[in-house]
CSV table of C-alpha atoms and ligand atoms in Angstrom, one decimal:
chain,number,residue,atom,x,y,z
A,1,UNK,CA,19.5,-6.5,-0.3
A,2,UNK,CA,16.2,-6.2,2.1
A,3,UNK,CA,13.6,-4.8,0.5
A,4,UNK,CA,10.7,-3.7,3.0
A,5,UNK,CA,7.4,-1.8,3.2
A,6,UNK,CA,4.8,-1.5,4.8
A,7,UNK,CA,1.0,-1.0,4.0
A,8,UNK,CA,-1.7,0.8,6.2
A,9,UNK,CA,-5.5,-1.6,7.2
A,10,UNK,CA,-7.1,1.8,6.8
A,11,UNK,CA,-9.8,0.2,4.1
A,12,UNK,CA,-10.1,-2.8,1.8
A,13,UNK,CA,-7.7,-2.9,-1.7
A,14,UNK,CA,-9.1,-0.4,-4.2
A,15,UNK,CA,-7.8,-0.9,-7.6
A,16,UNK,CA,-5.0,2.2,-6.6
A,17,UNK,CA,-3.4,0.3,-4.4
A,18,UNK,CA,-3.4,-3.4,-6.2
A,19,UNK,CA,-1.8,-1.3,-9.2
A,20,UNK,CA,0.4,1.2,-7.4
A,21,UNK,CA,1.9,-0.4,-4.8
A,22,UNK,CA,1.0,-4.0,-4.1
A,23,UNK,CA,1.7,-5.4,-7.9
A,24,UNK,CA,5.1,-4.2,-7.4
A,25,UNK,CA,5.7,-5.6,-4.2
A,26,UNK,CA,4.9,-9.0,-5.0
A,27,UNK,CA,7.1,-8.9,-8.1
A,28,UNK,CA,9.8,-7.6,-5.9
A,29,UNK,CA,9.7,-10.9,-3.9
A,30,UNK,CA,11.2,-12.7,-6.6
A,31,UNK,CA,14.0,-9.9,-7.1
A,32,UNK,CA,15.3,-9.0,-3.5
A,33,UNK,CA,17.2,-11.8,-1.5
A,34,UNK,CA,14.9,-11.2,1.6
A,35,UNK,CA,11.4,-9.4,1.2
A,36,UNK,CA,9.8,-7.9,4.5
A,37,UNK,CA,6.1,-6.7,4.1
A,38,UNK,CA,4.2,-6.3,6.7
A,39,UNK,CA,0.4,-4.5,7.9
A,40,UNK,CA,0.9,-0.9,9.8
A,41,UNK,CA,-1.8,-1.8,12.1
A,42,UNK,CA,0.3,1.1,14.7
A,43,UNK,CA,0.1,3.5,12.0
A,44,UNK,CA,-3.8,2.8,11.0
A,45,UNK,CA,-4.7,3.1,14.9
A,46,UNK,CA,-4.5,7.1,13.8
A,47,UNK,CA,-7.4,7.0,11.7
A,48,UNK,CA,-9.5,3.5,12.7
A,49,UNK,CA,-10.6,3.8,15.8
A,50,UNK,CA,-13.5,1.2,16.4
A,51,UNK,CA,-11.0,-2.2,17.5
A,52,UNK,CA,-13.2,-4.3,16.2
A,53,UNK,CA,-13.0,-2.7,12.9
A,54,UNK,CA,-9.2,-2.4,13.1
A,55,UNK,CA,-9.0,-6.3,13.7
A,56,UNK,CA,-11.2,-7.2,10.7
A,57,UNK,CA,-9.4,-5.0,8.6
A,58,UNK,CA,-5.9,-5.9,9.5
A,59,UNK,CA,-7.0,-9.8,9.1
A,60,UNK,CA,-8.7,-8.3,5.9
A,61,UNK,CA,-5.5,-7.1,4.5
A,62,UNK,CA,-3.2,-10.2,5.4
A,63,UNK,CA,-5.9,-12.6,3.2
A,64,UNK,CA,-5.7,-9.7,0.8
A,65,UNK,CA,-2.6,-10.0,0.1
A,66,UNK,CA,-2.0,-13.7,0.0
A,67,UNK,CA,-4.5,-14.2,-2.6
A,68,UNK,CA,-3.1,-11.6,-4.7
A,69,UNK,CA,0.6,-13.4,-4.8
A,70,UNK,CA,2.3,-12.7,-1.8
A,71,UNK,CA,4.3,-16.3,-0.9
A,72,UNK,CA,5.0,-16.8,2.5
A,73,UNK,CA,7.9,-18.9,1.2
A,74,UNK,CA,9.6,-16.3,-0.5
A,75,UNK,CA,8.5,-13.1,1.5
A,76,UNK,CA,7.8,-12.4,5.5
A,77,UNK,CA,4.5,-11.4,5.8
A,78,UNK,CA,3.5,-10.2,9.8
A,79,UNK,CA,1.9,-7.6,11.1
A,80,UNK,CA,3.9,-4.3,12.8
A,81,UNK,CA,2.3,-5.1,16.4
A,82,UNK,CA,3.9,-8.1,16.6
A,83,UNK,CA,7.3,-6.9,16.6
A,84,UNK,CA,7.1,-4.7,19.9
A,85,UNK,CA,11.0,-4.0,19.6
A,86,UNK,CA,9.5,-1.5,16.7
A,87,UNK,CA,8.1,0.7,19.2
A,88,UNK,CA,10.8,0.0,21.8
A,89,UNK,CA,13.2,1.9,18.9
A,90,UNK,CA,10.5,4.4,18.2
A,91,UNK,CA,11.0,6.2,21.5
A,92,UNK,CA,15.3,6.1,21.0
A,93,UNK,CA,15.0,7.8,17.8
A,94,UNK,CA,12.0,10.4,18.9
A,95,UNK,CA,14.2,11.6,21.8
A,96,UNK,CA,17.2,13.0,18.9
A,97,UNK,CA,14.0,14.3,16.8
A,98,UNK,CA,13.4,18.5,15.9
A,99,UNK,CA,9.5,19.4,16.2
A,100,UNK,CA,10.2,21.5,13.3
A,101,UNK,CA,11.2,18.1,11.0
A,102,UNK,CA,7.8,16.5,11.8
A,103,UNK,CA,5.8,19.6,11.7
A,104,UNK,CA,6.9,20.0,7.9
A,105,UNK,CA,5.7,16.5,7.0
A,106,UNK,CA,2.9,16.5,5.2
A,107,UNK,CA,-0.1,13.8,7.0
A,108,UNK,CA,0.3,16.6,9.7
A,109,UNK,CA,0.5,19.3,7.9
A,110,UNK,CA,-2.3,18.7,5.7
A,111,UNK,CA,-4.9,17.9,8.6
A,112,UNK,CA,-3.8,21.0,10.5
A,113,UNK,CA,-4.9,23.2,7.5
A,114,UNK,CA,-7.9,21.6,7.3
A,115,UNK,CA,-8.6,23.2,10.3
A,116,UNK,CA,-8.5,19.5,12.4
A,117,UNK,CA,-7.0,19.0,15.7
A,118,UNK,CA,-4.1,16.2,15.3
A,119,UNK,CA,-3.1,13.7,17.9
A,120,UNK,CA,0.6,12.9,18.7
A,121,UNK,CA,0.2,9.8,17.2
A,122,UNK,CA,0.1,11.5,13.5
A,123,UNK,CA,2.7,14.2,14.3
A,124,UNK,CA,5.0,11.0,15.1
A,125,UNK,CA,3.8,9.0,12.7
A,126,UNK,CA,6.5,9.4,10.2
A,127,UNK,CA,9.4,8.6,13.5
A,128,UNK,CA,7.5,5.4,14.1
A,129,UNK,CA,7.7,4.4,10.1
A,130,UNK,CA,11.7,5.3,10.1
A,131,UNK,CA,11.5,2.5,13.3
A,132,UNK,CA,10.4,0.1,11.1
A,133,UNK,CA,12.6,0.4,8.4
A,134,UNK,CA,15.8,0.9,10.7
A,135,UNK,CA,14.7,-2.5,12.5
A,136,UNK,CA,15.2,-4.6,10.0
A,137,UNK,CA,18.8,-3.2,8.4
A,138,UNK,CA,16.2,-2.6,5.5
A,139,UNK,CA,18.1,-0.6,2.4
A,140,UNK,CA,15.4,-0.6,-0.1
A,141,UNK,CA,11.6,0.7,0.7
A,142,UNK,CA,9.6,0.8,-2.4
A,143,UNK,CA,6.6,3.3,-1.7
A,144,UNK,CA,4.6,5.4,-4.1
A,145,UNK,CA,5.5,9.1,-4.4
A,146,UNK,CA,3.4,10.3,-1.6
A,147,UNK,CA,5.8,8.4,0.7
A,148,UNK,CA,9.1,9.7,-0.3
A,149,UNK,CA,9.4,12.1,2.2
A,150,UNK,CA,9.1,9.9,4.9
A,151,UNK,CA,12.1,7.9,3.6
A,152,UNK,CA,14.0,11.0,3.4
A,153,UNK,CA,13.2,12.1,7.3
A,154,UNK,CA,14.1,8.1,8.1
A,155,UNK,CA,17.3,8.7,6.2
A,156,UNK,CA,17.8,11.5,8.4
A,157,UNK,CA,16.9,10.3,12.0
A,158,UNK,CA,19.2,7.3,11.3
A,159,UNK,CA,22.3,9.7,10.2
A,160,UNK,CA,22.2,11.9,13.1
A,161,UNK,CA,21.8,8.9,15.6
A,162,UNK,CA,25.0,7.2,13.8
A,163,UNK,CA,26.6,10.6,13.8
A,164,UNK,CA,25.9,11.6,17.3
A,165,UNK,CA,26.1,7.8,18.8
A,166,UNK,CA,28.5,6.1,16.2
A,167,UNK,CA,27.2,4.1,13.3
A,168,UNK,CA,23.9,1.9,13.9
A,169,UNK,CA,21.6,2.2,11.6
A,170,UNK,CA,21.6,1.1,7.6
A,171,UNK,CA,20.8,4.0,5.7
A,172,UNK,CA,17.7,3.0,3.5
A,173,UNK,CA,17.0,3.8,0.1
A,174,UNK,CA,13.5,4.5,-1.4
A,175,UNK,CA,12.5,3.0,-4.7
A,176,UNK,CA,10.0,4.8,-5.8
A,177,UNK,CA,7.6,2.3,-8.0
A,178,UNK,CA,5.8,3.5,-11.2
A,179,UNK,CA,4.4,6.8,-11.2
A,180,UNK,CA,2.5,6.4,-14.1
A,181,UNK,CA,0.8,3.8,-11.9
A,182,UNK,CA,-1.8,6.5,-11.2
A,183,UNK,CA,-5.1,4.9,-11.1
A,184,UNK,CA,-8.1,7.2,-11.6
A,185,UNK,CA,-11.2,6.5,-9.8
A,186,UNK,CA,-15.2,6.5,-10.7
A,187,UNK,CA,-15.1,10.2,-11.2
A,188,UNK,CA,-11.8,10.7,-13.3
A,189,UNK,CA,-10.0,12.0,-9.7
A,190,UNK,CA,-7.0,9.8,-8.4
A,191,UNK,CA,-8.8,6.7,-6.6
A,192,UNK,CA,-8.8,7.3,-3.1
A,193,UNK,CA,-10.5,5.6,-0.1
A,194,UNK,CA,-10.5,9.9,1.1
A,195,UNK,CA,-12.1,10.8,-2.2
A,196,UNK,CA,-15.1,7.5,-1.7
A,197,UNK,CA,-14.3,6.6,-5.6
A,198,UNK,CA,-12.7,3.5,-5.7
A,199,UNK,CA,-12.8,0.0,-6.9
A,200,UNK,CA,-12.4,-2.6,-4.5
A,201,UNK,CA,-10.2,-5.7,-5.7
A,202,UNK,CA,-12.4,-7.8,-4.1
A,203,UNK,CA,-15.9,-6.7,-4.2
A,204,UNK,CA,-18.7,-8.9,-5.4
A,205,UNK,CA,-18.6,-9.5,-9.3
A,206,UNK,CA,-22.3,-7.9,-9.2
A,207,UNK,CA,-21.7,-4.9,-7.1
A,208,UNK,CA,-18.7,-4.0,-8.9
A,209,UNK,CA,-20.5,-4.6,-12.7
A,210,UNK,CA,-23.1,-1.7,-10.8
A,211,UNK,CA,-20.4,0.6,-9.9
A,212,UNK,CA,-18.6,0.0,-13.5
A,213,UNK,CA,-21.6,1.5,-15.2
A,214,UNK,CA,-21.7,4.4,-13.0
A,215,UNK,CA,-18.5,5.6,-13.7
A,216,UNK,CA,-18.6,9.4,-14.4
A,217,UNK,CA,-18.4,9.8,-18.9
A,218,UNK,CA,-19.0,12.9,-20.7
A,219,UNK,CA,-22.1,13.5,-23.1
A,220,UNK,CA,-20.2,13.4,-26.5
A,221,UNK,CA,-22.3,12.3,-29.2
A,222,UNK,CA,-21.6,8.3,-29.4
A,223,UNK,CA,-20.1,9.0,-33.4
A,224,UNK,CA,-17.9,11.3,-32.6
A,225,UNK,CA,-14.3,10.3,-32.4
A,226,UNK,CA,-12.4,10.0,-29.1
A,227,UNK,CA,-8.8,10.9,-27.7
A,228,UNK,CA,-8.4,7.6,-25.3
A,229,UNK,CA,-5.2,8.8,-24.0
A,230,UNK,CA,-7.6,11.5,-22.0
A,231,UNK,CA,-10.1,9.5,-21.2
A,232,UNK,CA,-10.4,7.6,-17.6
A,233,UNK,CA,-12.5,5.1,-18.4
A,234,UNK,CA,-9.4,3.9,-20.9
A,235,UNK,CA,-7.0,4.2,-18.5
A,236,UNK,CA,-9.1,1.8,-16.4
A,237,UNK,CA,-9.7,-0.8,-19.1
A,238,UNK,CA,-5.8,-0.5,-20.1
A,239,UNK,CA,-5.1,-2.0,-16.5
A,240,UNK,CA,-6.5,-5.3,-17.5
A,241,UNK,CA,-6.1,-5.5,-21.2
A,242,UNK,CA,-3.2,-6.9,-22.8
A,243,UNK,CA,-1.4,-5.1,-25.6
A,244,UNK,CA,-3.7,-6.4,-28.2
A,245,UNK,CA,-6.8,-5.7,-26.8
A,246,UNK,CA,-5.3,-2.2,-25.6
A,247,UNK,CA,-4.4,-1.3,-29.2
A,248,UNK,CA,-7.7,-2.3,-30.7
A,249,UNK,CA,-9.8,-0.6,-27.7
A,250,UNK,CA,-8.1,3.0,-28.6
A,251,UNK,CA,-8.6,2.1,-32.1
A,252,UNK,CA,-12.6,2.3,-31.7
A,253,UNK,CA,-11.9,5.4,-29.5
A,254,UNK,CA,-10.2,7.5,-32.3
A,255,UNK,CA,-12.9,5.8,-35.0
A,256,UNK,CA,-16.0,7.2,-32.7
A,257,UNK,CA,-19.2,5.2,-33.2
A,258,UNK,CA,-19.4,3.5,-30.0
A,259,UNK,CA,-21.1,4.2,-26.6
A,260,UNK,CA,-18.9,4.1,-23.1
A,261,UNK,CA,-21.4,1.8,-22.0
A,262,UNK,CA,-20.0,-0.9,-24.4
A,263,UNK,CA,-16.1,-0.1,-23.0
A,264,UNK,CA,-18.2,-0.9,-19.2
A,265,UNK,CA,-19.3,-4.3,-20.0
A,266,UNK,CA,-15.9,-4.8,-21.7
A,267,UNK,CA,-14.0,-3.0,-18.4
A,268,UNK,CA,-16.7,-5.3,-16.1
A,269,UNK,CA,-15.4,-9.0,-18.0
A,270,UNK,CA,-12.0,-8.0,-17.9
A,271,UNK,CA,-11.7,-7.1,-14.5
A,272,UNK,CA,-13.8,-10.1,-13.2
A,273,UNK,CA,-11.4,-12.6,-15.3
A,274,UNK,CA,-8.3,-10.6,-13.8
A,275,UNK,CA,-9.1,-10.7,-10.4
A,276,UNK,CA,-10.5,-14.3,-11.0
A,277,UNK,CA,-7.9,-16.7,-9.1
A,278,UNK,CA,-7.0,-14.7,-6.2
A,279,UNK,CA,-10.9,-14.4,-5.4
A,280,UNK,CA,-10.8,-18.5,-5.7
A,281,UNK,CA,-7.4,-18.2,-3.6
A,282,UNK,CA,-8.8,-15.6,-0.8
A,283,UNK,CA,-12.2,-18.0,-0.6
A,284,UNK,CA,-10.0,-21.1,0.5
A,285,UNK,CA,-7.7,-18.8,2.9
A,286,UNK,CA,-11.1,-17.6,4.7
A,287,UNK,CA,-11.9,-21.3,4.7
A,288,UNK,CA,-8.7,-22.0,7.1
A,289,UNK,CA,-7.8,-18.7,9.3
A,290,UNK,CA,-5.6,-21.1,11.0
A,291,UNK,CA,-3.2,-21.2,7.9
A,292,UNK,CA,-2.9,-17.4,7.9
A,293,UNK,CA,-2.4,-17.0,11.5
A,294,UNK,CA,0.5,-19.3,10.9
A,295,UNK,CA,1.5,-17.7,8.0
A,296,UNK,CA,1.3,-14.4,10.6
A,297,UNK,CA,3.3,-16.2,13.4
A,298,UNK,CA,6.1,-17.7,11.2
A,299,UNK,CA,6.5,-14.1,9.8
A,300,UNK,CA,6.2,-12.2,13.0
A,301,UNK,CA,8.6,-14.6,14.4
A,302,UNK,CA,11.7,-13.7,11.5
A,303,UNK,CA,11.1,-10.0,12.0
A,304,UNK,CA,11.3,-10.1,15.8
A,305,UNK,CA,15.0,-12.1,15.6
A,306,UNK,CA,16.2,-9.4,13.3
A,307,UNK,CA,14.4,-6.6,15.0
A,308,UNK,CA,15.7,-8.0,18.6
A,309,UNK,CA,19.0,-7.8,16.8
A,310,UNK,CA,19.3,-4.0,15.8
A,311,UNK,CA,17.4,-2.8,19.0
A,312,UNK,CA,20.1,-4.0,21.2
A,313,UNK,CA,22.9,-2.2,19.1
A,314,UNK,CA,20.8,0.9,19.1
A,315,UNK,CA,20.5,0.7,23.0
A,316,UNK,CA,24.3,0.3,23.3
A,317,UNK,CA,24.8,2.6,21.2
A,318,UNK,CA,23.2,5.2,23.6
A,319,UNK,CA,23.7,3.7,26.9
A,320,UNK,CA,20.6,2.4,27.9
A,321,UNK,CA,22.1,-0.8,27.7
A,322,UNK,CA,25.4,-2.3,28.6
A,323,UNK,CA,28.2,-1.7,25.9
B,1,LIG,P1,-5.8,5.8,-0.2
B,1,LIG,O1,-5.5,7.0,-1.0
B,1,LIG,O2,-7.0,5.1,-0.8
B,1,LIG,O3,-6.0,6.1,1.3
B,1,LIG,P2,-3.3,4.7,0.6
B,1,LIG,O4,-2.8,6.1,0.9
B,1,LIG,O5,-3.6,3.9,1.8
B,1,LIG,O6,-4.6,4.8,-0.3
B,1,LIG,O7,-2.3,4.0,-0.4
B,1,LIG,C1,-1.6,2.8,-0.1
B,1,LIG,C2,-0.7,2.6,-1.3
B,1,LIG,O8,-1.4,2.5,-2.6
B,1,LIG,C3,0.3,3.7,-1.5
B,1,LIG,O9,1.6,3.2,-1.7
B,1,LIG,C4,-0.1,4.5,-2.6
B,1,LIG,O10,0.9,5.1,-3.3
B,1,LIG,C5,-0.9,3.5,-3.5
B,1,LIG,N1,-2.0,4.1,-4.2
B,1,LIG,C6,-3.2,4.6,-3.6
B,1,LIG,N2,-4.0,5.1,-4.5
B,1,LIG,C7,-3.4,5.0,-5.7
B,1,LIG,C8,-3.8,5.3,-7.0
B,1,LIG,N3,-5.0,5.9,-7.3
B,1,LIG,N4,-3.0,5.1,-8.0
B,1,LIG,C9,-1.8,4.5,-7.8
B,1,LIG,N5,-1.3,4.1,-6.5
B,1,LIG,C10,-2.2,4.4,-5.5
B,2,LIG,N1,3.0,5.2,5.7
B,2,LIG,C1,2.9,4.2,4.8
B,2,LIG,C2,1.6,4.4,3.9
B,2,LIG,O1,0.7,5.1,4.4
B,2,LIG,C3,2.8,2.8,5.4
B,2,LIG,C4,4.1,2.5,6.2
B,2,LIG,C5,4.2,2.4,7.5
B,2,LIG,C6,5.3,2.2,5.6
B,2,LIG,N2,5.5,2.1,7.8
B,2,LIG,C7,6.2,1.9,6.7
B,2,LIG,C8,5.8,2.1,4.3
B,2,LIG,C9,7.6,1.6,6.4
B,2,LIG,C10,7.1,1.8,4.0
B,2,LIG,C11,8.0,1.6,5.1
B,2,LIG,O2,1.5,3.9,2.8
């Protein structure tokens, strides 16, 4: 089984994604026989336009992710530029694809009732992400609910090439990771970089006490009791806490007598121990960028021989290459 996915350099980790999607990929390393993760730096060029910016972030996200558990031993890390055979296979399958399929996906569809002129780029963005799942033979793409779609039109560019040029491509399967995942930001709202309410995995430990205090609470008298399972500031603190300490804190919610600012600090200490290693682990990665090029290289490397691989059947396949 491959598992892949892929993960845009749009922003620094929030919170959102550590516990919506990238938690699970890293315990997915251990589970799938080969693990393919890699940093849609093609796919973030539609929204991050300053290069600079897109370099940082994309060096950003690789460190990221390596501090927060993502081996190099037992997964292939690289970034989606680095396999131009991607893009090669991008074109092939955008030749068999209806406008009508992409103008019903939803990153297009959504800016173009917001009244905002789309590129190309974003109306194909969804053909170039079906290229880099069909590259790799990939049959499992874990992705959070707001990508299932995209599997679905994958699934159906790679049927009607095999159906038109004879079968090519694997047909992938998404698996769609824990919904209930949903991590609500400073002001009770999903946490979105779009909404400007997250918290960032790895923001300074003093910043991110400041923007713990600020999160939005309502003005309930501090006796009166509390339902937790409503309450975002809970579902925040439940992230870090173990069972115990999850059990005890809705205790004191249901008993009333306590002030949110109290469940802050609590959040604050929690969250600092939490994130405490891969902050330790991220510091010595910075120290040695050579390492993580490396790390970059190695993976970019594995991807290409396998990518190399299926592009050449897919060009037989419909005769731009020698049968
Ligand atoms: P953002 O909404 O901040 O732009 P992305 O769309 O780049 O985040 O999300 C990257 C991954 O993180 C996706 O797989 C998405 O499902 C997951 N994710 C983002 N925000 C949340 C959240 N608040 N709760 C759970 N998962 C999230
Ligand atoms: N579109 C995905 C997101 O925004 C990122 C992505 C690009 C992806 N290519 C992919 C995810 C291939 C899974 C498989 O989250």
């Amino acid at each position: 089984m491959r598992v892949l996915s892929g993960i845009q350099p749009t922003g620094r980790f929030h919170w959102g994604n550590y516990f919506g999607a990238i938690r699970q990929y890293i315990r997915l390393q251990d589970e799938a026989e080969d693990a393919f993760y890699f940093i849609a730096n093609l796919h973030a060029l539609t929204t991050v336009r300053d290069p600079q910016e897109l370099r940082q972030l994309t060096l950003d996200a690789a460190i990221d992710l390596l501090a927060l558990g993502l081996d190099p031993d037992r997964a292939t890390l690289f970034v989606q530029s680095d396999v131009p055979e991607v893009s090669e296979l991008c074109w092939l399958l955008l030749t068999g694809t209806s406008m009508g399929l992409l103008q019903r996906c939803h990153a297009y569809k959504e800016k173009k009732a917001r009244g905002l002129s789309a590129d190309a780029g974003l109306f194909a963005y969804p053909v170039l992400q079906a290229a880099d799942i069909l590259a790799y033979d990939s049959d499992t793409v874990p992705v959070g609910e707001d990508q299932v779609q995209h599997i679905e039109v994958c699934r159906d560019l790679a049927a009607s090439f095999n159906h038109h040029f004879g079968e090519t491509f694997v047909l992938p399967a998404a698996k769609l990771i824990d919904t209930s995942a949903r991590v609500p930001g400073v002001d009770g709202e999903k946490m979105s970089k779009s909404y400007n309410n997250t918290l960032e995995v790895f923001e300074e430990p003093k910043t991110l006490r400041k923007q713990i205090m600020r999160i939005v609470t309502d003005s309930r008298p501090v006796e009166e009791p509390k339902d937790p399972q409503t309450d975002h500031l809970f579902q925040l603190y439940s992230l870090f806490a173990d069972d115990a300490g999850r059990a005890e804190m809705a205790a004191t919610y249901r008993r009333g007598g306590f002030g949110y600012g109290e469940v802050k600090k609590a959040l604050a200490e929690l969250a600092e121990d939490f994130f405490a290693e891969p902050r330790e682990r991220r510091r010595e990665l910075e120290a040695r960028p050579e390492r993580v090029s490396h790390i970059l290289g190695d993976g970019a490397a594995v991807a290409r021989k396998k990518a190399a691989e299926v592009l050449l059947r897919a060009q037989q396949a419909c005769g731009v290459k020698p049968a």
